[in-house]
CSV table of C-alpha atoms in Angstrom, one decimal:
chain,number,residue,atom,x,y,z
A,983,ASP,CA,-22.1,1.5,-15.9
A,984,ALA,CA,-18.3,1.7,-15.7
A,985,GLY,CA,-18.1,5.2,-17.4
A,986,ILE,CA,-14.6,4.8,-18.8
A,987,THR,CA,-12.6,1.6,-19.1
A,988,GLN,CA,-9.2,0.7,-20.3
A,989,SER,CA,-7.8,-2.6,-21.5
A,990,PRO,CA,-5.6,-4.3,-20.9
A,991,ARG,CA,-4.8,-3.1,-17.4
A,992,TYR,CA,-1.3,-4.7,-17.6
A,993,LYS,CA,0.7,-5.5,-20.7
A,994,ILE,CA,4.2,-6.8,-21.3
A,995,THR,CA,5.5,-6.6,-24.8
A,996,GLU,CA,8.8,-6.9,-26.7
A,997,THR,CA,10.7,-4.1,-28.4
A,998,GLY,CA,9.6,-3.7,-32.0
A,999,ARG,CA,6.1,-5.2,-31.5
A,1000,GLN,CA,2.9,-3.4,-32.2
A,1001,VAL,CA,0.6,-3.0,-29.3
A,1002,THR,CA,-2.8,-1.3,-29.0
A,1003,LEU,CA,-4.3,0.1,-25.8
A,1004,MET,CA,-8.0,0.4,-25.7
A,1005,CYS,CA,-10.2,3.0,-24.2
A,1006,HIS,CA,-14.0,2.9,-24.1
A,1007,GLN,CA,-16.4,5.3,-22.5
A,1008,THR,CA,-20.2,5.1,-22.0
A,1009,TRP,CA,-20.8,8.8,-21.2
A,1010,SER,CA,-20.8,10.0,-24.9
A,1011,HIS,CA,-18.3,12.7,-24.0
A,1012,SER,CA,-17.0,14.5,-27.0
A,1013,TYR,CA,-13.4,14.8,-25.9
A,1014,MET,CA,-11.0,12.0,-25.3
A,1015,PHE,CA,-7.4,12.1,-24.3
A,1016,TRP,CA,-4.4,9.9,-23.9
A,1017,TYR,CA,-1.7,10.6,-21.3
A,1018,ARG,CA,1.4,8.8,-20.1
A,1019,GLN,CA,2.6,9.1,-16.6
A,1020,ASP,CA,6.3,8.7,-15.7
A,1021,LEU,CA,8.2,9.4,-12.5
A,1022,GLY,CA,9.7,12.9,-12.8
A,1023,HIS,CA,7.5,13.9,-15.7
A,1024,GLY,CA,4.0,13.8,-14.3
A,1025,LEU,CA,1.2,13.5,-16.8
A,1026,ARG,CA,2.0,14.2,-20.4
A,1027,LEU,CA,-0.5,14.5,-23.2
A,1028,ILE,CA,0.1,12.2,-26.1
A,1029,TYR,CA,-3.0,12.7,-28.3
A,1030,TYR,CA,-6.5,14.0,-28.0
A,1031,SER,CA,-9.7,14.0,-29.9
A,1032,ALA,CA,-12.4,16.6,-29.9
A,1033,ALA,CA,-15.0,14.4,-31.6
A,1034,ALA,CA,-15.2,11.3,-33.8
A,1035,ASP,CA,-12.7,11.5,-36.7
A,1036,ILE,CA,-10.9,14.5,-35.2
A,1037,THR,CA,-7.6,14.0,-33.5
A,1038,ASP,CA,-4.7,16.2,-32.6
A,1039,LYS,CA,-1.2,15.9,-31.3
A,1040,GLY,CA,-0.3,16.6,-27.7
A,1041,GLU,CA,3.1,17.1,-26.1
A,1042,VAL,CA,4.7,13.7,-26.8
A,1043,PRO,CA,3.0,12.1,-29.9
A,1044,ASP,CA,6.1,10.5,-31.5
A,1045,GLY,CA,5.8,6.7,-31.8
A,1046,TYR,CA,2.1,6.7,-31.2
A,1047,VAL,CA,-1.0,6.5,-33.5
A,1048,VAL,CA,-4.6,7.1,-32.6
A,1049,SER,CA,-7.9,6.8,-34.3
A,1050,ARG,CA,-11.5,7.6,-33.4
A,1051,SER,CA,-14.1,6.2,-35.7
A,1052,LYS,CA,-16.7,6.1,-33.0
A,1053,THR,CA,-17.4,8.5,-30.2
A,1054,GLU,CA,-17.0,5.9,-27.5
A,1055,ASN,CA,-13.7,4.4,-28.5
A,1056,PHE,CA,-10.2,5.9,-28.7
A,1057,PRO,CA,-7.5,3.3,-29.2
A,1058,LEU,CA,-3.8,4.2,-28.8
A,1059,THR,CA,-1.3,2.2,-30.9
A,1060,LEU,CA,2.4,1.9,-30.5
A,1061,GLU,CA,3.5,0.9,-33.9
A,1062,SER,CA,6.9,-0.4,-32.9
A,1063,ALA,CA,7.3,-0.4,-29.2
A,1064,THR,CA,10.5,0.9,-27.6
A,1065,ARG,CA,11.7,0.6,-24.0
A,1066,SER,CA,11.3,4.4,-23.6
A,1067,GLN,CA,7.5,3.8,-24.0
A,1068,THR,CA,7.4,1.7,-20.8
A,1069,SER,CA,4.9,3.8,-18.8
A,1070,VAL,CA,1.5,4.0,-17.3
A,1071,TYR,CA,-1.0,5.1,-19.9
A,1072,PHE,CA,-4.2,6.9,-18.9
A,1073,CYS,CA,-7.2,7.6,-21.1
A,1074,ALA,CA,-9.5,10.5,-20.1
A,1075,THR,CA,-12.8,11.9,-21.3
A,1076,GLY,CA,-14.6,15.2,-21.0
A,1077,THR,CA,-17.6,17.1,-22.3
A,1078,GLY,CA,-15.2,20.0,-22.8
A,1079,SER,CA,-11.5,20.0,-22.8
A,1080,TYR,CA,-10.8,20.9,-19.2
A,1081,GLU,CA,-12.9,18.9,-16.8
A,1082,GLN,CA,-11.4,15.5,-17.6
A,1083,TYR,CA,-12.3,12.1,-16.1
A,1084,PHE,CA,-9.6,9.5,-16.1
A,1085,GLY,CA,-9.7,5.8,-16.6
A,1086,PRO,CA,-7.9,3.3,-14.4
A,1087,GLY,CA,-4.8,3.1,-16.5
A,1088,THR,CA,-2.8,0.6,-18.4
A,1089,ARG,CA,0.7,-0.4,-17.1
A,1090,LEU,CA,2.8,-1.2,-20.1
A,1091,THR,CA,6.3,-2.7,-19.9
A,1092,VAL,CA,8.4,-3.0,-23.1
A,1093,THR,CA,11.3,-5.5,-22.7
B,855,GLY,CA,6.3,21.2,-21.9
B,856,GLN,CA,5.3,23.5,-19.1
B,857,GLN,CA,4.5,22.0,-15.7
B,858,LEU,CA,3.0,23.7,-12.8
B,859,ASN,CA,4.9,23.9,-9.6
B,860,GLN,CA,3.2,22.3,-6.6
B,861,SER,CA,4.3,22.8,-3.0
B,862,PRO,CA,5.2,21.0,-1.0
B,863,GLN,CA,6.3,17.9,-3.0
B,864,SER,CA,5.4,15.7,0.0
B,865,MET,CA,3.7,15.9,3.3
B,866,PHE,CA,3.8,13.7,6.4
B,867,ILE,CA,1.0,14.5,8.8
B,868,GLN,CA,-1.0,12.9,11.6
B,869,GLU,CA,-4.6,11.9,11.2
B,870,GLY,CA,-6.8,14.8,12.2
B,871,GLU,CA,-4.5,17.5,11.0
B,872,ASP,CA,-5.3,20.1,8.4
B,873,VAL,CA,-3.4,20.2,5.2
B,874,SER,CA,-2.6,23.0,2.8
B,875,MET,CA,-0.9,22.8,-0.6
B,876,ASN,CA,-0.5,25.2,-3.5
B,877,CYS,CA,0.2,25.4,-7.1
B,878,THR,CA,1.9,28.2,-9.0
B,879,SER,CA,2.4,29.1,-12.6
B,880,SER,CA,4.3,31.6,-14.6
B,881,SER,CA,1.2,31.9,-16.9
B,882,ILE,CA,-2.4,32.8,-16.2
B,883,PHE,CA,-5.2,30.3,-16.4
B,884,ASN,CA,-8.9,30.5,-16.9
B,885,THR,CA,-9.7,27.4,-15.0
B,886,TRP,CA,-8.0,25.5,-12.2
B,887,LEU,CA,-8.7,21.9,-11.3
B,888,TRP,CA,-7.6,19.6,-8.4
B,889,TYR,CA,-7.2,15.9,-8.8
B,890,LYS,CA,-6.4,13.1,-6.4
B,891,GLN,CA,-4.6,9.9,-7.5
B,892,ASP,CA,-4.6,6.7,-5.4
B,893,PRO,CA,-1.9,4.1,-5.9
B,894,GLY,CA,-2.6,2.1,-9.1
B,895,GLU,CA,-5.6,4.2,-10.1
B,896,GLY,CA,-6.3,7.1,-12.4
B,897,PRO,CA,-6.6,10.7,-11.1
B,898,VAL,CA,-10.1,11.6,-9.8
B,899,LEU,CA,-11.4,15.1,-10.2
B,900,LEU,CA,-12.0,16.8,-6.8
B,901,ILE,CA,-12.8,20.4,-7.5
B,902,ALA,CA,-13.0,22.7,-10.5
B,903,LEU,CA,-12.6,26.6,-10.2
B,904,TYR,CA,-13.7,28.9,-12.9
B,905,LYS,CA,-13.2,32.5,-11.7
B,906,ALA,CA,-10.3,34.4,-10.1
B,907,GLY,CA,-10.9,34.7,-6.3
B,908,GLU,CA,-13.4,31.8,-6.3
B,909,LEU,CA,-13.5,29.6,-3.2
B,910,THR,CA,-15.2,26.2,-3.6
B,911,SER,CA,-15.7,23.4,-1.2
B,912,ASN,CA,-16.2,19.7,-1.6
B,913,GLY,CA,-16.8,18.1,1.8
B,914,ARG,CA,-13.6,18.6,3.8
B,915,LEU,CA,-11.8,20.0,0.8
B,916,THR,CA,-11.6,23.7,0.0
B,917,ALA,CA,-9.9,25.1,-3.1
B,918,GLN,CA,-9.3,28.7,-4.2
B,919,PHE,CA,-8.6,30.3,-7.5
B,920,GLY,CA,-5.8,32.9,-6.9
B,921,ILE,CA,-6.6,36.5,-7.6
B,922,THR,CA,-3.6,36.8,-10.0
B,923,ARG,CA,-4.9,33.7,-11.9
B,924,LYS,CA,-1.4,32.3,-11.6
B,925,ASP,CA,-2.0,30.2,-8.5
B,926,SER,CA,-4.4,27.9,-6.7
B,927,PHE,CA,-4.7,26.5,-3.2
B,928,LEU,CA,-6.1,23.3,-1.8
B,929,ASN,CA,-6.9,22.8,1.9
B,930,ILE,CA,-8.0,19.5,3.5
B,931,SER,CA,-9.5,19.8,7.0
B,932,ALA,CA,-9.3,17.1,9.7
B,933,SER,CA,-7.4,14.6,7.5
B,934,ILE,CA,-8.4,10.9,7.6
B,935,PRO,CA,-6.5,7.8,6.3
B,936,SER,CA,-8.3,7.7,3.0
B,937,ASP,CA,-6.9,11.2,2.1
B,938,VAL,CA,-3.5,9.5,1.5
B,939,GLY,CA,-2.5,9.8,-2.2
B,940,ILE,CA,-1.0,12.2,-4.7
B,941,TYR,CA,-2.8,15.5,-5.3
B,942,PHE,CA,-2.4,17.2,-8.7
B,943,CYS,CA,-3.4,20.6,-9.8
B,944,ALA,CA,-4.2,21.4,-13.4
B,945,GLY,CA,-4.7,24.7,-15.3
B,946,TYR,CA,-6.6,25.4,-18.4
B,947,PHE,CA,-6.2,28.4,-20.7
B,948,GLY,CA,-8.5,27.6,-23.6
B,949,ASN,CA,-6.1,25.7,-25.9
B,950,GLU,CA,-7.9,22.4,-25.4
B,951,LYS,CA,-5.1,21.1,-23.2
B,952,LEU,CA,-4.6,20.9,-19.5
B,953,THR,CA,-1.3,21.7,-17.9
B,954,PHE,CA,-0.6,19.5,-14.8
B,955,GLY,CA,1.3,20.1,-11.7
B,956,THR,CA,4.1,18.0,-10.4
B,957,GLY,CA,2.0,16.6,-7.6
B,958,THR,CA,2.0,16.7,-3.8
B,959,ARG,CA,2.2,13.3,-2.1
B,960,LEU,CA,0.3,13.1,1.2
B,961,THR,CA,1.2,10.5,3.8
B,962,ILE,CA,-0.6,10.1,7.1
B,963,ILE,CA,1.6,8.9,10.0
B,964,PRO,CA,-0.2,6.5,12.4
């Protein structure tokens, strides 16, 4: 039981391409979160979801789209990738919104 | 967005030494959390604190929720090589979002 998994772990894409990062959890936690981590900025919240079909913006949502049709999955889509979206992306889950458990991350490079 | 200030930004210590770090905010929080991140991995939750003044331990780690609710402290006793990493504090006020600290990087000198 891996708990929370992210795929792919590494991704290189070109500017303008659409890319989807996947997050899957086996804990049935109601809350799921997407963060990006950049040097000098720490962890910044992109989007979060309190339950299936409920999503809300975080601190840096522009350029990203999320959906949550099932409790266990929370994909993050970059509709038209830009170089500024090169980052490490972390998915997290929680039974509530504060004790959050993080996945291993996806390192995304946009060329 | 707001970030919590962590101090020190980095620490270089010898194995066996005790470590202290803190996290301060201009705003009050209802919950404080401490995470550790190893290179190439996601942050791992170490300790959660729910009440002002609370002192909680997890093995060699002890964390405290400051009385003013604007700060928190983490101590590591008798450091070992696997303690190396970045330690993040996070605060929660009830708006469904965590506010993260800037991190303290711990390095152990052989």
